[in-house]
Amino acid sequence: MSFDVIIIGGGAAGLSAGLWCAELNLNYLLLEAETELGGQLLWTHNQIKNHLGIEAENGRELRDVFIKQVESRQFNYRLHSEISSIDFENKKISLESGEEFSAQALVIATGIRRRKLNVAGEEKFKNKGIIESGKRDGNLVKGKKALIIGGGDAAFENALILAETASEITLVHRQNNFRARSEFVEQAKNNPKVKILTDTTVRKFVGRERVEAVELENLHTKKEFKLAVEAVLIRIGVEPNTEILRGKIELDEQGCVKINQNCETNIKGIYAIGDVANPIAPTVSSAVGMGATAAKAIFSQLNF
Ligand SMILES: Cc1cc2nc3c(=O)[nH]c(=O)nc-3n(C[C@H](O)[C@H](O)[C@H](O)COP(=O)(O)OP(=O)(O)OC[C@H]3O[C@@H](n4cnc5c(N)ncnc54)[C@H](O)[C@@H]3O)c2cc1C
């Protein structure tokens, strides 16, 4: 099947590109790997009050507003559509299922994902002690010993949130300086429930049905030790979803797609928008704006 535009990824950026394709009468298909549209909006449990035009209680609420608007026009999308390969020269996309689609222009809107520790037990104890969100899962850590891994804003903010319900929090960071803003660090240091371990790394999660302890190593002394924990939250940053692009398209040192002011990559007719393109402000507003820019640029390039 052939389209004017194929959009890969159904987060804020991809949905905006879809809306603008409809506006410009471009025949498009949006492919989303997951079972739901929304991307990071589905894992945003805080209020969103900085996207002009609407305030939302959480990302899902904002996602619903976006979908309602996109659905009111031509909206051609497929869920569960994991892409296995892209033929950039012929702008042809193959799915895991074996199906193939081609287009005159491709828009990469694959966003980012949370970085994993890649240690033993991380997968096994997912949702069995290893929680997803401090804001959403606060009740699950009530009266428990919790471990937070990371040294940025997200780690410290979640440590402070979870300290409201947990009996004690240990924040583990592999360096001895923090990327987090100083106000969060000060608040955590002054909170009697929060203990901070620096120069320390996680080696393994252990337990039977649920996580019961974590094996840690002090990177200076090389001393290994065990800490009993009942809940864990990992916040060690994010990484772009660009595996399928590596070696084929120009990426920056962080693995994000390099683009020009029209959101076009180094290959003509291939665009990248939203967080995958490393915007200076990785926000809903940037993602939405980049979706409009790419659709407009494609429209003018295709000379309709
Ligand atoms: C906790 C949290 C709070 C935030 N708070 C705010 C806030 O208050 N205000 C604000 O403006 N922004 C906030 N943000 C940032 C904002 O959510 C993002 O900048 C924005 O949603 C990025 O959208 P995106 O479409 O670029 O990427 P994503 O939302 O990451 O979407 C990418 C989509 O592509 C799909 N995908 C990936 N690979 C493939 C593939 N191979 N094939 C098909 N589909 C694929 C993914 O499944 C996903 O649905 C927050 C983010 C988080 C995590």
Tab-separated table of C-alpha atoms and ligand atoms in Angstrom:
chain	number	residue	atom	x	y	z
A	1	MET	CA	0.000	0.000	0.000
A	2	SER	CA	1.272	3.453	-0.842
A	3	PHE	CA	0.676	6.780	0.943
A	4	ASP	CA	1.814	10.376	0.643
A	5	VAL	CA	3.216	10.213	4.168
A	6	ILE	CA	3.964	7.480	6.705
A	7	ILE	CA	4.352	8.642	10.308
A	8	ILE	CA	6.205	6.276	12.638
A	9	GLY	CA	5.115	6.777	16.263
A	10	GLY	CA	1.834	7.887	17.798
A	11	GLY	CA	2.927	10.240	20.589
A	12	ALA	CA	2.215	13.982	20.670
A	13	ALA	CA	4.546	14.617	17.709
A	14	GLY	CA	3.106	11.873	15.490
A	15	LEU	CA	-0.493	12.845	16.317
A	16	SER	CA	0.204	16.468	15.451
A	17	ALA	CA	1.823	15.439	12.162
A	18	GLY	CA	-1.295	13.346	11.451
A	19	LEU	CA	-3.624	16.270	12.164
A	20	TRP	CA	-1.600	18.526	9.872
A	21	CYS	CA	-1.481	15.913	7.092
A	22	ALA	CA	-5.286	15.773	7.261
A	23	GLU	CA	-5.433	19.580	7.211
A	24	LEU	CA	-3.265	19.616	4.066
A	25	ASN	CA	-5.126	16.717	2.419
A	26	LEU	CA	-2.083	14.466	2.518
A	27	ASN	CA	-2.982	10.805	2.490
A	28	TYR	CA	-1.142	9.384	5.509
A	29	LEU	CA	-0.711	6.301	7.658
A	30	LEU	CA	0.440	6.477	11.276
A	31	LEU	CA	2.114	3.347	12.656
A	32	GLU	CA	2.359	2.840	16.435
A	33	ALA	CA	4.254	-0.067	17.992
A	34	GLU	CA	2.218	-0.165	21.222
A	35	THR	CA	-1.397	-1.114	21.814
A	36	GLU	CA	-2.362	2.505	22.541
A	37	LEU	CA	-1.585	5.912	21.095
A	38	GLY	CA	-0.013	8.569	23.311
A	39	GLY	CA	3.630	7.648	23.941
A	40	GLN	CA	5.052	9.406	26.996
A	41	LEU	CA	1.698	11.055	27.699
A	42	LEU	CA	0.595	7.644	28.970
A	43	TRP	CA	3.369	7.618	31.547
A	44	THR	CA	2.888	11.211	32.677
A	45	HIS	CA	0.983	11.107	35.954
A	46	ASN	CA	1.629	14.709	36.913
A	47	GLN	CA	-0.554	17.637	35.859
A	48	ILE	CA	0.338	19.261	32.547
A	49	LYS	CA	-0.146	22.986	32.944
A	50	ASN	CA	2.409	24.346	30.512
A	51	HIS	CA	0.920	23.369	27.142
A	52	LEU	CA	-0.790	26.490	25.844
A	53	GLY	CA	-4.526	26.114	25.292
A	54	ILE	CA	-5.297	23.355	27.759
A	55	GLU	CA	-4.489	22.258	31.289
A	56	ALA	CA	-4.750	18.539	32.040
A	57	GLU	CA	-4.755	16.483	35.235
A	58	ASN	CA	-2.303	14.066	33.626
A	59	GLY	CA	-0.870	12.995	30.270
A	60	ARG	CA	-3.672	10.545	29.515
A	61	GLU	CA	-6.264	13.311	29.796
A	62	LEU	CA	-4.288	15.448	27.346
A	63	ARG	CA	-3.822	12.435	25.066
A	64	ASP	CA	-7.598	11.922	24.974
A	65	VAL	CA	-8.128	15.537	23.892
A	66	PHE	CA	-5.513	15.137	21.152
A	67	ILE	CA	-7.089	11.924	19.847
A	68	LYS	CA	-10.587	13.411	19.834
A	69	GLN	CA	-9.326	16.256	17.673
A	70	VAL	CA	-7.272	14.070	15.310
A	71	GLU	CA	-10.177	11.614	14.984
A	72	SER	CA	-12.511	14.361	13.810
A	73	ARG	CA	-10.569	14.411	10.486
A	74	GLN	CA	-9.070	11.751	8.229
A	75	PHE	CA	-7.309	9.510	10.808
A	76	ASN	CA	-5.559	6.495	9.393
A	77	TYR	CA	-3.541	4.634	12.003
A	78	ARG	CA	-2.517	1.156	13.048
A	79	LEU	CA	-1.576	-0.022	16.520
A	80	HIS	CA	0.699	-2.949	17.373
A	81	SER	CA	2.714	-2.117	14.276
A	82	GLU	CA	6.337	-2.676	15.213
A	83	ILE	CA	8.584	-1.735	12.333
A	84	SER	CA	11.256	-4.260	11.484
A	85	SER	CA	13.083	-2.352	8.764
A	86	ILE	CA	13.047	0.811	6.686
A	87	ASP	CA	14.264	1.050	3.113
A	88	PHE	CA	15.189	4.728	3.105
A	89	GLU	CA	15.935	4.944	-0.596
A	90	ASN	CA	12.525	3.682	-1.665
A	91	LYS	CA	10.744	4.959	1.488
A	92	LYS	CA	9.393	1.518	2.149
A	93	ILE	CA	8.535	0.178	5.593
A	94	SER	CA	8.306	-3.454	6.632
A	95	LEU	CA	6.438	-4.548	9.751
A	96	GLU	CA	7.246	-7.533	11.978
A	97	SER	CA	4.092	-9.116	10.490
A	98	GLY	CA	5.668	-9.042	7.011
A	99	GLU	CA	3.368	-6.310	5.686
A	100	GLU	CA	4.953	-3.544	3.625
A	101	PHE	CA	3.970	0.086	3.098
A	102	SER	CA	5.573	2.802	1.014
A	103	ALA	CA	5.241	6.582	0.910
A	104	GLN	CA	6.638	9.679	-0.711
A	105	ALA	CA	7.794	10.994	2.669
A	106	LEU	CA	8.505	9.385	6.042
A	107	VAL	CA	8.170	11.085	9.418
A	108	ILE	CA	10.063	9.524	12.320
A	109	ALA	CA	8.297	10.329	15.600
A	110	THR	CA	9.522	7.409	17.698
A	111	GLY	CA	10.339	9.452	20.821
A	112	ILE	CA	12.336	8.164	23.749
A	113	ARG	CA	12.158	5.450	26.388
A	114	ARG	CA	13.393	5.166	29.958
A	115	ARG	CA	16.951	3.875	30.194
A	116	LYS	CA	17.293	0.453	31.804
A	117	LEU	CA	19.949	-0.650	34.262
A	118	ASN	CA	20.347	-3.977	32.444
A	119	VAL	CA	21.077	-5.927	35.629
A	120	ALA	CA	19.777	-9.293	36.823
A	121	GLY	CA	16.268	-9.227	38.246
A	122	GLU	CA	15.218	-6.000	36.518
A	123	GLU	CA	12.751	-7.707	34.183
A	124	LYS	CA	11.712	-10.421	36.663
A	125	PHE	CA	10.605	-7.934	39.333
A	126	LYS	CA	8.905	-5.446	37.002
A	127	ASN	CA	5.607	-4.626	38.741
A	128	LYS	CA	6.690	-7.034	41.493
A	129	GLY	CA	8.410	-4.424	43.601
A	130	ILE	CA	9.966	-2.441	40.750
A	131	ILE	CA	7.404	0.315	40.267
A	132	GLU	CA	6.787	2.614	37.301
A	133	SER	CA	5.887	5.948	38.849
A	134	GLY	CA	6.349	7.714	42.167
A	135	LYS	CA	3.220	9.798	41.650
A	136	ARG	CA	0.957	6.902	40.650
A	137	ASP	CA	2.383	4.146	42.834
A	138	GLY	CA	2.781	6.076	46.112
A	139	ASN	CA	0.247	3.799	47.813
A	140	LEU	CA	2.214	0.682	46.858
A	141	VAL	CA	5.194	1.826	48.935
A	142	LYS	CA	3.192	2.816	52.012
A	143	GLY	CA	5.210	1.931	55.129
A	144	LYS	CA	7.882	0.186	53.025
A	145	LYS	CA	11.602	0.621	52.449
A	146	ALA	CA	12.084	2.018	48.962
A	147	LEU	CA	15.104	2.413	46.737
A	148	ILE	CA	15.453	5.083	44.047
A	149	ILE	CA	18.225	4.835	41.480
A	150	GLY	CA	19.467	7.967	39.712
A	151	GLY	CA	20.844	11.447	40.287
A	152	GLY	CA	18.683	13.727	38.139
A	153	ASP	CA	15.502	15.716	38.740
A	154	ALA	CA	13.277	12.683	38.195
A	155	ALA	CA	15.135	10.612	40.811
A	156	PHE	CA	15.093	13.342	43.455
A	157	GLU	CA	11.531	14.476	42.771
A	158	ASN	CA	10.312	10.881	43.077
A	159	ALA	CA	12.344	10.376	46.266
A	160	LEU	CA	10.529	13.342	47.800
A	161	ILE	CA	7.131	12.125	46.574
A	162	LEU	CA	7.671	8.574	47.856
A	163	ALA	CA	9.055	9.834	51.199
A	164	GLU	CA	5.491	10.983	51.946
A	165	THR	CA	4.314	7.370	52.203
A	166	ALA	CA	7.373	5.080	52.452
A	167	SER	CA	9.010	4.289	55.801
A	168	GLU	CA	12.456	5.078	54.404
A	169	ILE	CA	14.025	5.947	51.083
A	170	THR	CA	17.535	5.174	49.899
A	171	LEU	CA	18.645	7.086	46.813
A	172	VAL	CA	21.564	5.452	45.044
A	173	HIS	CA	23.701	7.285	42.488
A	174	ARG	CA	26.854	6.074	40.777
A	175	GLN	CA	28.553	9.492	40.941
A	176	ASN	CA	29.052	11.906	43.822
A	177	ASN	CA	27.560	14.941	42.108
A	178	PHE	CA	23.967	15.286	40.958
A	179	ARG	CA	22.356	16.591	37.766
A	180	ALA	CA	19.198	17.369	39.760
A	181	ARG	CA	18.342	20.970	40.574
A	182	SER	CA	19.810	22.069	43.903
A	183	GLU	CA	16.415	22.741	45.528
A	184	PHE	CA	15.439	19.051	45.106
A	185	VAL	CA	18.836	17.878	46.409
A	186	GLU	CA	18.610	20.173	49.460
A	187	GLN	CA	15.065	19.041	50.255
A	188	ALA	CA	16.109	15.391	50.002
A	189	LYS	CA	19.187	15.925	52.171
A	190	ASN	CA	17.035	17.632	54.803
A	191	ASN	CA	14.369	14.929	54.770
A	192	PRO	CA	14.994	12.528	57.693
A	193	LYS	CA	13.439	9.651	55.724
A	194	VAL	CA	15.858	10.003	52.781
A	195	LYS	CA	19.353	8.512	52.803
A	196	ILE	CA	21.679	9.178	49.856
A	197	LEU	CA	24.391	6.727	48.745
A	198	THR	CA	26.826	8.158	46.186
A	199	ASP	CA	29.520	6.372	44.123
A	200	THR	CA	27.332	3.307	44.348
A	201	THR	CA	25.962	1.105	41.625
A	202	VAL	CA	23.306	-1.604	41.478
A	203	ARG	CA	24.538	-5.096	40.616
A	204	LYS	CA	21.435	-7.243	41.065
A	205	PHE	CA	17.860	-7.383	42.372
A	206	VAL	CA	17.087	-10.435	44.483
A	207	GLY	CA	13.949	-12.016	45.891
A	208	ARG	CA	11.508	-14.865	45.460
A	209	GLU	CA	8.110	-13.702	44.138
A	210	ARG	CA	8.847	-10.005	44.691
A	211	VAL	CA	11.974	-7.926	45.076
A	212	GLU	CA	13.348	-8.349	48.595
A	213	ALA	CA	16.830	-6.884	48.386
A	214	VAL	CA	19.318	-5.218	46.107
A	215	GLU	CA	23.019	-5.983	45.760
A	216	LEU	CA	25.076	-2.800	45.547
A	217	GLU	CA	28.729	-1.976	44.988
A	218	ASN	CA	30.674	1.039	46.165
A	219	LEU	CA	32.649	2.059	43.089
A	220	HIS	CA	35.542	3.520	45.117
A	221	THR	CA	36.097	0.768	47.647
A	222	LYS	CA	34.750	-2.012	45.368
A	223	LYS	CA	32.941	-3.269	48.461
A	224	GLU	CA	29.703	-5.132	47.676
A	225	PHE	CA	26.799	-5.059	50.079
A	226	LYS	CA	23.126	-6.000	50.258
A	227	LEU	CA	20.247	-3.705	51.167
A	228	ALA	CA	16.770	-4.951	52.040
A	229	VAL	CA	14.143	-3.115	49.940
A	230	GLU	CA	10.506	-3.755	49.104
A	231	ALA	CA	10.041	-1.170	46.375
A	232	VAL	CA	12.348	0.171	43.673
A	233	LEU	CA	12.071	3.035	41.206
A	234	ILE	CA	14.649	3.395	38.426
A	235	ARG	CA	15.213	6.909	37.056
A	236	ILE	CA	18.535	6.904	35.223
A	237	GLY	CA	17.550	8.982	32.230
A	238	VAL	CA	16.136	8.298	28.809
A	239	GLU	CA	17.381	7.164	25.409
A	240	PRO	CA	16.015	7.703	21.899
A	241	ASN	CA	14.186	4.978	19.977
A	242	THR	CA	16.582	5.027	17.034
A	243	GLU	CA	17.896	1.436	16.797
A	244	ILE	CA	16.287	0.871	13.405
A	245	LEU	CA	17.938	4.051	12.102
A	246	ARG	CA	21.527	3.431	13.193
A	247	GLY	CA	24.045	3.461	10.363
A	248	LYS	CA	21.373	4.601	7.901
A	249	ILE	CA	20.585	8.157	8.916
A	250	GLU	CA	22.653	10.874	10.606
A	251	LEU	CA	22.359	10.743	14.405
A	252	ASP	CA	23.964	12.989	17.043
A	253	GLU	CA	26.276	11.769	19.817
A	254	GLN	CA	23.250	10.959	21.995
A	255	GLY	CA	21.739	8.806	19.259
A	256	CYS	CA	18.999	11.325	18.395
A	257	VAL	CA	18.150	12.161	14.781
A	258	LYS	CA	19.831	15.247	13.317
A	259	ILE	CA	17.421	17.560	11.501
A	260	ASN	CA	17.344	20.967	9.843
A	261	GLN	CA	14.885	23.789	10.574
A	262	ASN	CA	12.215	22.028	8.477
A	263	CYS	CA	12.654	18.863	10.574
A	264	GLU	CA	14.218	17.126	7.560
A	265	THR	CA	17.044	14.633	8.117
A	266	ASN	CA	20.146	14.219	5.943
A	267	ILE	CA	18.019	12.074	3.591
A	268	LYS	CA	15.575	13.973	1.387
A	269	GLY	CA	11.970	13.186	2.187
A	270	ILE	CA	12.755	11.686	5.619
A	271	TYR	CA	11.752	13.856	8.565
A	272	ALA	CA	12.122	13.484	12.335
A	273	ILE	CA	10.002	15.248	14.946
A	274	GLY	CA	9.506	15.406	18.711
A	275	ASP	CA	11.849	14.040	21.369
A	276	VAL	CA	13.620	11.647	18.969
A	277	ALA	CA	15.092	14.722	17.257
A	278	ASN	CA	16.543	16.074	20.506
A	279	PRO	CA	14.699	19.414	20.684
A	280	ILE	CA	16.165	21.968	23.095
A	281	ALA	CA	12.821	21.811	24.933
A	282	PRO	CA	11.571	18.206	24.909
A	283	THR	CA	7.960	19.114	25.600
A	284	VAL	CA	4.467	18.556	24.258
A	285	SER	CA	4.536	22.033	22.695
A	286	SER	CA	7.785	21.344	20.798
A	287	ALA	CA	6.517	17.938	19.633
A	288	VAL	CA	3.239	19.419	18.385
A	289	GLY	CA	5.025	22.306	16.643
A	290	MET	CA	7.481	19.991	14.929
A	291	GLY	CA	4.592	17.843	13.669
A	292	ALA	CA	3.112	20.912	11.951
A	293	THR	CA	6.502	21.958	10.539
A	294	ALA	CA	7.208	18.537	9.001
A	295	ALA	CA	3.734	18.234	7.433
A	296	LYS	CA	3.970	21.724	5.929
A	297	ALA	CA	7.499	21.053	4.614
A	298	ILE	CA	6.362	17.768	3.037
A	299	PHE	CA	3.367	19.485	1.478
A	300	SER	CA	5.547	22.113	-0.169
A	301	GLN	CA	8.112	19.519	-1.260
A	302	LEU	CA	5.487	17.293	-2.876
A	303	ASN	CA	4.140	20.313	-4.837
A	304	PHE	CA	0.459	19.594	-4.405
B	1	LIG	C1	6.872	12.065	33.556
B	1	LIG	C2	6.861	13.061	32.416
B	1	LIG	C3	6.338	14.326	32.622
B	1	LIG	C4	6.305	15.253	31.588
B	1	LIG	N1	5.748	16.477	31.828
B	1	LIG	C5	5.625	17.356	30.789
B	1	LIG	C6	4.970	18.615	30.976
B	1	LIG	O1	4.501	18.958	32.063
B	1	LIG	N2	4.873	19.435	29.899
B	1	LIG	C7	5.369	19.120	28.664
B	1	LIG	O2	5.207	19.878	27.733
B	1	LIG	N3	6.003	17.943	28.471
B	1	LIG	C8	6.152	17.060	29.500
B	1	LIG	N4	6.789	15.870	29.290
B	1	LIG	C9	7.457	15.633	27.991
B	1	LIG	C10	6.467	15.271	26.892
B	1	LIG	O3	5.584	14.266	27.335
B	1	LIG	C11	7.231	14.807	25.650
B	1	LIG	O4	8.155	15.794	25.273
B	1	LIG	C12	6.320	14.508	24.458
B	1	LIG	O5	5.224	13.729	24.840
B	1	LIG	C13	7.124	13.810	23.362
B	1	LIG	O6	6.287	13.290	22.373
B	1	LIG	P1	6.873	12.459	21.128
B	1	LIG	O7	5.704	12.168	20.250
B	1	LIG	O8	8.039	13.141	20.557
B	1	LIG	O9	7.462	11.109	21.728
B	1	LIG	P2	6.794	9.928	22.572
B	1	LIG	O10	5.722	10.436	23.436
B	1	LIG	O11	7.955	9.243	23.204
B	1	LIG	O12	6.094	8.991	21.485
B	1	LIG	C14	6.817	8.133	20.640
B	1	LIG	C15	5.895	7.036	20.155
B	1	LIG	O13	6.557	6.279	19.150
B	1	LIG	C16	6.282	4.894	19.353
B	1	LIG	N5	7.371	4.109	18.745
B	1	LIG	C17	8.658	4.001	19.161
B	1	LIG	N6	9.351	3.184	18.328
B	1	LIG	C18	8.486	2.784	17.373
B	1	LIG	C19	8.603	1.930	16.221
B	1	LIG	N7	9.755	1.343	15.876
B	1	LIG	N8	7.514	1.724	15.452
B	1	LIG	C20	6.325	2.327	15.764
B	1	LIG	N9	6.144	3.136	16.840
B	1	LIG	C21	7.217	3.365	17.628
B	1	LIG	C22	6.240	4.770	20.870
B	1	LIG	O14	5.554	3.598	21.262
B	1	LIG	C23	5.497	6.041	21.251
B	1	LIG	O15	4.101	5.883	21.259
B	1	LIG	C24	6.827	14.913	30.310
B	1	LIG	C25	7.351	13.635	30.095
B	1	LIG	C26	7.369	12.711	31.123
B	1	LIG	C27	7.917	11.323	30.872
